Amino acid sequence: MRSRRISVRNVADLARAGFEIARQPVTKVDFEVHHAMARHGYLRELVSRNSDSAVFLETLCSATNGAGVVIGTRTRKPLDGTEVVERVDGQQPAERPQQSAGGWVFHQTTSPNPTFIYESAQTFEGLIAIDPAAREVCDWHGLAIRDLVREISDAAAALIDAPLLSLQCPAQLPTIVKTRNHDLRTRKEVAPPCASLAVRFAIALRDVSAAARFELADRFRELCEKHGYSFWLADTRPGHRQGNWFEVYHADGEFSPLYKGDLRSRQRIGTCLPLTFVGPARIGSTHAIATFLQRYPQVGVVGCAGTTLSDVAFVHLQLSIQGVAADRLNRILTKLLGESSTAARPHKLLRELFKRLGLPPDPDGPGSAGPDPTSDYQTFAGPAFAYRPYQMPDCMAVWVSWEIARQHQGLAAPLDSLYRALAQVAPQVPMPAHPTESMASAGDLATVEYLICRATEQSVIRGKAKLAVPKSVLRQFSSGGVELPASKLCASLEEAWKAHVDQSGVDGVSELTVAWRESWLGHWTYS
């Protein structure tokens, strides 16, 4: 019966792919990958440039640990531009980066996989907290996240043969609900920290049976019980939307037993190496990358952001390498990427990089089985950045969403208006580093921690973002009354945002919403 369902599904995927190709004969996807030092306003400056290269069809942005990534795609028809000439043997050399303000930029092209369906699939969405109270990232956190990413991707690929749709770390935990003696009349909701050491993920359910959901849930629950992690599932009951969570297992706050014995693993990380892997979206690609990294005991993952844009898989990881400083890592990496013989394939490039860093693989580590789903993927590495602890305990999350007709200005129109609105509603905010000395507007201090934009068939771009805003901004909204200061801030910001969009004269911008809870955004938002 299972093989029969798979056969029918393959025929349906083939028909859907044929329709997509006939509707829009796109043979290549152009994209940009920006690895940069995380700073206020980087994304705004990038998308506001008067250049076609900054206008993205679909976009992913993430920032943590002092480093950030911006990924943008553009599709083209066969006659547009010049085709990238690949080697006859299919082994493409590694891309040499272009220097930019505080980082590296990569421009490349790849082929999409039109049979990879993510918008219409029913999903299994989970959230696993590793160490919610952590104020800084230690080596053991990197090992825990690396192993957890492998477990999540293995469950998707091996257990139910399904695509891993999204991956995000750090992530915001569910809203804290407090009551006094379980009296619902005293119910109070408290916003959680803007981000915590947690991994959020979504798996497409090709088999939508209840048995498949229980099988996945049991596997993750057992994993969390073993390692001392907390586990939530997306609440799919009627009346609950994305951002509502159902707690499955609550940890007692103890560290994982796997990382208690080695005191060295409690040391704070010193370096973050951003890596982005790009290729046709397919099942098992993230699992292959995570399995390879597990062969190197000194290599951890301290941040990740993975999704599919324009039917192309983008897997972004921040690596921490014990005992390797950023300047040494950059010298070795620059020399490696400057050699024409360096391959872009993830396993080959990483193996050579780790070899030059003096990191031998663990002979008892996990091995690969079967064909490599990343054999045609490209790898974009570096530069390494010195680790910078994030100020998330001092920030609150502000979620925003929007819809815009596809146009030349792209993401610039709603984003620029949003920053102007932030500066208007909170023009004088104490700076977190010098609260008694310096003041700045909320527009100057807000950081885009996570952003995703997707295109629909109606030539409409829908986006969602989470901003980290200093909590000190709430002081000017604490005038008493029933409404919470966070709610007042979001209502004022939404009203100002709409006004600035109207003043900009840009047509096609609509459905602007602002909330301090993700589930209060527009009903059509994507993860």
XYZ file of C-alpha atoms in Angstrom:
527
model
C 0.000 0.000 0.000
C 2.840 2.405 0.872
C 4.580 1.771 -2.471
C 1.298 2.395 -4.273
C 0.897 5.765 -2.556
C 4.487 6.687 -3.432
C 3.883 5.784 -7.093
C 0.754 7.925 -7.274
C 2.563 10.760 -5.531
C 5.450 10.622 -8.020
C 3.048 10.844 -10.964
C 1.329 13.828 -9.334
C 4.673 15.542 -8.718
C 5.695 14.973 -12.335
C 2.434 16.471 -13.630
C 2.776 19.443 -11.292
C 6.364 20.030 -12.399
C 5.323 19.935 -16.046
C 2.634 22.510 -15.392
C 5.073 24.811 -13.571
C 7.646 24.582 -16.378
C 5.016 25.212 -19.055
C 3.590 28.163 -17.125
C 6.934 29.886 -16.610
C 9.843 28.298 -18.533
C 12.575 29.180 -16.011
C 15.717 27.101 -16.341
C 17.941 28.896 -13.854
C 17.678 30.754 -10.573
C 20.110 33.592 -9.905
C 20.827 34.241 -6.262
C 23.011 36.238 -3.905
C 24.385 35.157 -0.535
C 25.597 37.883 1.830
C 27.655 36.872 4.869
C 28.173 39.985 6.968
C 28.753 41.194 10.483
C 25.374 41.636 12.150
C 24.654 45.327 12.581
C 21.658 47.632 12.646
C 20.348 48.619 9.241
C 22.360 46.219 7.048
C 19.319 44.689 5.356
C 17.676 48.073 4.930
C 20.764 49.480 3.216
C 21.092 46.419 0.990
C 17.559 46.401 -0.397
C 17.384 50.200 -0.693
C 20.249 50.464 -3.170
C 19.303 51.732 -6.604
C 20.490 48.609 -8.332
C 18.789 45.664 -9.981
C 21.140 43.332 -8.104
C 19.444 44.219 -4.811
C 15.877 43.474 -5.977
C 15.062 39.961 -4.803
C 12.096 37.814 -5.737
C 12.289 35.761 -2.535
C 14.416 36.528 0.512
C 15.732 34.911 3.687
C 17.527 36.873 6.401
C 18.873 35.718 9.751
C 21.262 37.175 12.337
C 22.759 35.792 15.545
C 26.048 35.618 17.470
C 27.316 38.757 15.759
C 26.993 37.395 12.205
C 24.183 37.599 9.685
C 23.113 36.184 6.344
C 20.914 37.639 3.596
C 19.869 35.366 0.727
C 17.933 36.601 -2.286
C 16.774 34.860 -5.472
C 15.807 36.017 -8.935
C 14.460 33.760 -11.664
C 15.019 34.281 -15.369
C 13.972 32.807 -18.681
C 16.480 30.958 -20.876
C 17.298 34.017 -23.006
C 17.850 36.390 -20.092
C 21.465 37.028 -19.150
C 24.348 34.681 -19.767
C 24.321 31.081 -18.707
C 26.982 29.895 -16.295
C 29.326 27.493 -18.072
C 29.861 24.412 -15.912
C 32.654 21.913 -16.270
C 32.053 18.856 -18.363
C 32.411 16.529 -15.368
C 29.850 18.553 -13.402
C 32.301 19.480 -10.661
C 31.987 23.221 -10.245
C 34.855 25.060 -8.507
C 34.228 26.956 -5.291
C 33.030 30.523 -5.694
C 35.452 33.285 -4.803
C 33.783 35.911 -2.606
C 33.458 39.604 -3.336
C 34.357 41.968 -0.514
C 31.569 44.139 0.870
C 31.087 46.355 3.909
C 31.932 44.045 6.783
C 31.511 40.756 4.938
C 31.575 38.692 1.756
C 29.067 38.444 -1.093
C 28.583 35.490 -3.443
C 26.724 35.637 -6.784
C 25.786 32.367 -8.451
C 23.210 30.418 -10.429
C 21.644 27.003 -9.934
C 18.819 24.853 -11.245
C 15.549 24.608 -9.299
C 13.610 21.450 -8.505
C 10.006 22.161 -9.580
C 8.776 18.865 -8.073
C 9.614 20.084 -4.567
C 6.297 21.219 -3.103
C 6.156 23.141 0.138
C 3.279 25.607 -0.003
C 0.380 23.152 -0.171
C 1.852 20.402 1.999
C 0.518 19.711 5.476
C 3.322 20.192 7.932
C 4.651 18.866 11.206
C 6.096 21.868 13.017
C 8.069 21.540 16.237
C 10.162 23.573 18.637
C 12.904 22.086 20.842
C 14.597 24.189 23.551
C 18.154 23.208 24.440
C 19.122 25.767 27.089
C 16.552 28.590 27.355
C 18.334 30.377 30.213
C 21.705 30.655 28.436
C 23.109 34.193 28.209
C 26.014 33.171 25.969
C 26.796 30.297 23.618
C 29.244 27.631 24.811
C 30.959 24.816 22.951
C 28.528 22.224 24.270
C 25.628 24.209 22.828
C 27.181 23.927 19.368
C 27.516 20.158 19.716
C 23.943 19.854 20.967
C 22.489 21.920 18.104
C 24.568 20.006 15.548
C 23.341 16.655 16.844
C 19.759 17.892 17.095
C 19.767 19.133 13.495
C 20.928 15.689 12.415
C 18.159 13.998 14.423
C 15.499 16.290 12.960
C 16.696 15.852 9.391
C 17.061 12.087 9.889
C 13.476 11.821 11.110
C 12.274 13.667 8.002
C 14.383 11.733 5.489
C 14.632 8.238 6.968
C 11.520 7.900 9.086
C 8.796 9.291 6.813
C 10.686 10.109 3.572
C 9.583 13.752 3.620
C 11.189 17.143 2.940
C 12.514 19.310 5.743
C 10.864 22.628 4.905
C 12.433 25.025 7.390
C 15.052 25.175 10.109
C 15.755 28.048 12.496
C 18.041 28.573 15.487
C 17.907 30.545 17.714
C 14.137 30.817 17.957
C 11.555 32.420 20.182
C 9.891 30.138 22.711
C 6.091 30.101 23.257
C 4.354 32.821 25.205
C 4.507 32.343 28.979
C 1.051 31.985 30.541
C 0.702 32.569 34.284
C -2.277 32.055 36.582
C -2.753 32.309 40.330
C -3.823 28.940 41.759
C -5.042 27.909 38.299
C -7.721 30.598 38.393
C -8.421 31.597 34.756
C -9.604 35.033 35.908
C -5.988 35.791 36.874
C -4.591 34.576 33.542
C -1.665 36.696 32.349
C 0.458 36.364 29.228
C 4.120 37.332 29.344
C 6.253 37.708 26.237
C 9.196 35.273 26.202
C 12.745 36.422 25.355
C 13.190 37.517 21.764
C 15.257 34.408 21.046
C 16.556 31.388 22.928
C 18.862 28.463 22.236
C 16.137 26.455 20.562
C 15.628 24.828 17.172
C 12.391 25.407 15.280
C 11.612 23.171 12.316
C 8.873 22.168 9.893
C 8.576 18.856 8.037
C 6.231 18.303 5.085
C 3.799 15.433 5.631
C 3.351 13.509 2.420
C 1.556 10.869 4.453
C -1.019 12.945 6.342
C -2.226 10.103 8.525
C -2.425 10.440 12.297
C -0.001 7.509 12.582
C 2.737 9.478 10.829
C 2.259 12.434 13.184
C 2.375 10.199 16.252
C 5.471 8.438 14.951
C 7.317 11.738 14.575
C 6.075 13.133 17.871
C 7.101 10.018 19.807
C 10.576 10.083 18.338
C 11.177 13.728 19.306
C 9.607 13.295 22.734
C 11.908 10.362 23.510
C 14.894 12.370 22.262
C 14.014 15.313 24.506
C 13.464 13.084 27.530
C 16.889 11.546 26.988
C 18.773 14.849 26.639
C 16.778 17.121 28.925
C 15.240 19.357 26.253
C 11.770 20.908 26.196
C 9.500 20.071 23.263
C 6.490 21.848 21.748
C 4.334 21.034 18.730
C 2.461 23.545 16.617
C -1.130 23.602 17.845
C -3.313 22.462 14.941
C -6.618 22.504 16.794
C -9.417 24.695 15.385
C -8.935 28.322 16.331
C -5.153 28.003 16.680
C -2.833 29.542 14.107
C 0.891 29.526 13.394
C 2.690 30.703 16.501
C 0.423 28.764 18.877
C 2.222 25.864 20.553
C 1.225 22.790 22.524
C 3.729 21.620 25.137
C 4.616 17.936 24.830
C 7.533 17.638 27.247
C 8.890 20.073 29.842
C 12.519 19.701 30.891
C 13.638 20.324 34.460
C 16.438 22.666 33.383
C 19.306 20.184 33.704
C 22.035 20.091 31.077
C 22.146 17.188 28.667
C 24.024 14.205 30.173
C 26.047 13.956 26.974
C 27.857 17.226 27.752
C 28.330 17.103 31.539
C 31.632 15.276 31.700
C 33.911 17.510 29.628
C 34.599 20.860 31.319
C 36.104 22.215 28.111
C 32.699 22.092 26.487
C 31.486 24.733 28.987
C 33.822 27.347 27.525
C 32.305 30.205 25.540
C 32.769 29.924 21.789
C 35.202 32.359 20.195
C 34.514 32.201 16.449
C 31.531 31.853 14.108
C 32.016 30.613 10.547
C 28.969 31.181 8.292
C 28.368 28.529 5.628
C 25.564 28.434 3.082
C 24.828 25.321 1.024
C 22.733 25.783 -2.118
C 21.265 23.310 -4.591
C 18.061 21.827 -6.009
C 15.627 21.161 -3.178
C 15.430 17.458 -2.357
C 14.910 15.111 0.543
C 17.950 14.305 2.678
C 20.286 17.178 1.792
C 20.335 18.724 5.285
C 20.768 15.289 6.836
C 23.807 14.583 4.655
C 25.471 17.846 5.713
C 24.761 17.361 9.427
C 25.968 13.759 9.312
C 29.251 14.853 7.734
C 29.810 17.498 10.421
C 29.328 14.903 13.156
C 32.562 13.250 12.044
C 34.478 16.202 13.493
C 34.153 16.361 17.316
C 35.552 19.909 17.493
C 32.973 21.375 15.107
C 29.602 22.579 16.397
C 26.612 24.412 14.942
C 25.653 27.567 16.870
C 23.007 28.917 14.493
C 21.054 27.845 11.425
C 18.459 29.052 8.951
C 17.216 26.711 6.256
C 14.362 26.975 3.779
C 13.437 26.627 0.120
C 13.267 29.701 -2.122
C 12.227 29.467 -5.776
C 12.448 25.644 -5.523
C 16.093 25.908 -4.460
C 17.284 24.678 -1.060
C 19.315 27.088 1.084
C 20.876 25.625 4.226
C 22.757 28.221 6.274
C 24.835 27.118 9.263
C 27.055 28.975 11.691
C 29.930 26.728 12.747
C 31.997 27.027 15.901
C 35.428 25.384 15.786
C 37.100 24.830 19.135
C 40.536 26.386 19.476
C 40.581 28.182 16.095
C 40.677 31.983 16.071
C 38.850 34.024 13.439
C 41.964 35.594 11.895
C 43.685 32.208 11.392
C 40.525 30.696 9.991
C 40.110 33.560 7.513
C 43.715 33.296 6.305
C 43.339 29.593 5.579
C 39.889 30.002 4.059
C 40.938 32.879 1.788
C 43.832 30.862 0.439
C 41.626 27.801 -0.064
C 38.925 29.703 -1.974
C 41.573 31.365 -4.132
C 42.711 28.021 -5.546
C 41.036 26.936 -8.764
C 41.186 23.278 -7.718
C 38.909 23.811 -4.693
C 35.583 22.091 -5.299
C 32.223 23.638 -4.392
C 30.740 20.324 -3.255
C 30.053 20.571 0.506
C 31.903 17.433 1.608
C 34.981 18.141 -0.489
C 35.363 21.787 0.502
C 34.773 21.158 4.207
C 37.044 18.126 4.279
C 39.882 20.160 2.805
C 39.223 23.112 5.114
C 39.208 20.950 8.242
C 42.338 19.186 7.063
C 44.221 22.497 6.754
C 42.974 23.497 10.197
C 44.445 20.299 11.623
C 41.090 18.698 12.494
C 41.123 14.941 11.843
C 37.782 13.171 11.410
C 36.622 10.739 14.073
C 37.189 7.213 12.718
C 34.183 6.029 14.725
C 31.946 8.838 13.505
C 28.809 8.276 11.425
C 29.384 7.238 7.840
C 27.388 7.958 4.716
C 25.096 5.377 3.175
C 23.750 5.495 -0.361
C 24.014 8.341 -2.878
C 24.905 11.815 -1.657
C 21.935 14.220 -2.151
C 24.350 17.191 -2.009
C 26.661 15.980 -4.783
C 25.608 18.926 -7.000
C 25.323 21.522 -4.211
C 27.463 24.640 -3.974
C 29.155 25.822 -0.778
C 29.686 29.462 0.184
C 31.979 29.856 3.181
C 33.206 32.734 5.301
C 34.381 35.054 6.460
C 34.748 33.999 10.093
C 33.627 36.486 12.745
C 34.561 36.860 16.377
C 31.640 35.709 18.515
C 29.502 38.488 19.969
C 26.934 37.549 22.658
C 23.458 38.620 21.650
C 21.443 41.068 23.706
C 18.210 39.110 23.460
C 17.336 39.262 27.213
C 17.290 43.048 26.838
C 15.147 42.984 23.679
C 11.551 42.172 22.867
C 10.264 40.549 19.702
C 8.068 42.568 17.349
C 6.534 40.481 14.568
C 5.512 42.131 11.300
C 3.937 40.843 8.103
C 3.010 42.373 4.759
C 1.905 41.706 1.216
C 3.191 43.546 -1.842
C 2.668 43.237 -5.573
C 5.820 42.207 -7.395
C 7.606 45.348 -8.524
C 10.995 46.886 -9.179
C 11.527 48.174 -5.641
C 10.988 44.750 -4.122
C 11.507 44.521 -0.369
C 12.747 48.111 -0.112
C 9.284 49.708 -0.046
C 7.770 47.982 3.016
C 11.069 47.714 4.901
C 12.076 51.358 4.539
C 8.604 52.497 5.582
C 8.768 50.186 8.608
C 12.042 51.712 9.802
C 10.660 55.214 9.340
C 7.630 54.233 11.402
C 9.865 52.859 14.165
C 11.770 56.135 14.306
C 8.488 58.055 14.492
C 6.807 56.096 17.308
C 9.980 55.865 19.439
C 12.377 58.688 18.518
C 14.337 58.667 21.806
C 15.350 55.252 23.163
C 18.295 54.620 25.537
C 21.006 52.589 23.810
C 21.497 49.193 25.511
C 25.284 49.595 25.796
C 25.101 53.110 27.277
C 21.581 53.575 28.716
C 22.456 56.738 30.621
C 24.609 58.428 28.012
C 23.318 57.896 24.486
C 19.892 58.022 22.869
C 18.754 56.832 19.465
C 15.503 56.080 17.679
C 13.977 52.618 17.607
C 14.608 52.610 13.863
C 18.340 52.887 14.515
C 18.376 50.176 17.199
C 15.966 47.552 15.829
C 17.581 44.441 14.340
C 15.993 42.102 11.804
C 16.630 38.793 13.495
C 14.606 36.698 11.041
C 12.832 37.516 7.767
C 11.238 35.424 5.043
C 9.612 36.553 1.771
C 7.890 34.247 -0.683
C 6.285 34.749 -4.084
C 2.822 33.435 -4.939
C 1.325 32.539 -8.283
C -0.570 35.848 -8.375
C 2.683 37.879 -8.645
C 2.368 38.790 -4.986
C 5.205 38.745 -2.458
C 4.246 37.883 1.123
C 6.660 38.433 3.945
C 7.088 37.998 7.673
C 9.839 39.215 9.970
C 10.808 39.241 13.620
C 12.524 42.378 14.880
C 14.547 42.606 18.066
C 13.639 45.931 19.693
C 15.129 47.194 23.001
C 12.691 46.729 25.884
C 13.394 50.280 27.011
C 11.098 51.452 24.202
C 8.126 50.308 26.313
C 8.647 53.052 28.895
C 6.867 55.654 26.782
C 3.874 53.289 26.356
C 3.443 52.522 30.076
C 0.701 55.033 30.745
C -1.535 52.650 32.630
C -4.835 51.148 31.565
C -5.830 47.643 30.629
C -3.879 47.411 27.381
C -0.307 46.143 27.711
C 2.566 48.492 26.747
C 3.698 45.984 24.093
C 0.235 46.018 22.533
C 0.201 49.830 22.516
C 3.593 49.887 20.836
C 2.508 47.456 18.127
C -0.767 49.306 17.475
C 1.061 52.622 17.127
C 3.726 51.090 14.917
C 1.178 49.463 12.620
C -0.704 52.721 12.197
C 2.500 54.675 11.481
C 3.725 51.971 9.096
C 0.552 52.174 7.013
C 0.800 55.960 6.921
C 4.405 55.899 5.693
C 3.546 53.341 2.998
C 0.740 55.639 1.789
C 3.129 58.597 1.728
C 5.745 56.635 -0.230
C 3.434 56.420 -3.234
C 4.281 52.748 -3.821
C 1.299 50.799 -5.128
C 0.455 47.227 -4.230
C 1.489 47.232 -0.543
C -1.229 45.837 1.712
C -2.034 43.579 4.663
C 0.432 45.300 7.000
C 0.235 43.859 10.516
C 2.362 44.275 13.654
C 2.125 42.191 16.837
C 4.250 41.057 19.754
C 2.847 37.543 19.278
C 3.430 35.679 16.024
C -0.057 34.157 16.062
C -1.650 37.621 15.873
C -0.210 38.306 12.403
C -2.094 37.995 9.117
C -3.602 34.557 8.561
C -1.632 33.909 5.343
C 1.900 34.394 6.705
C 4.603 31.843 5.950
C 7.240 30.284 8.164
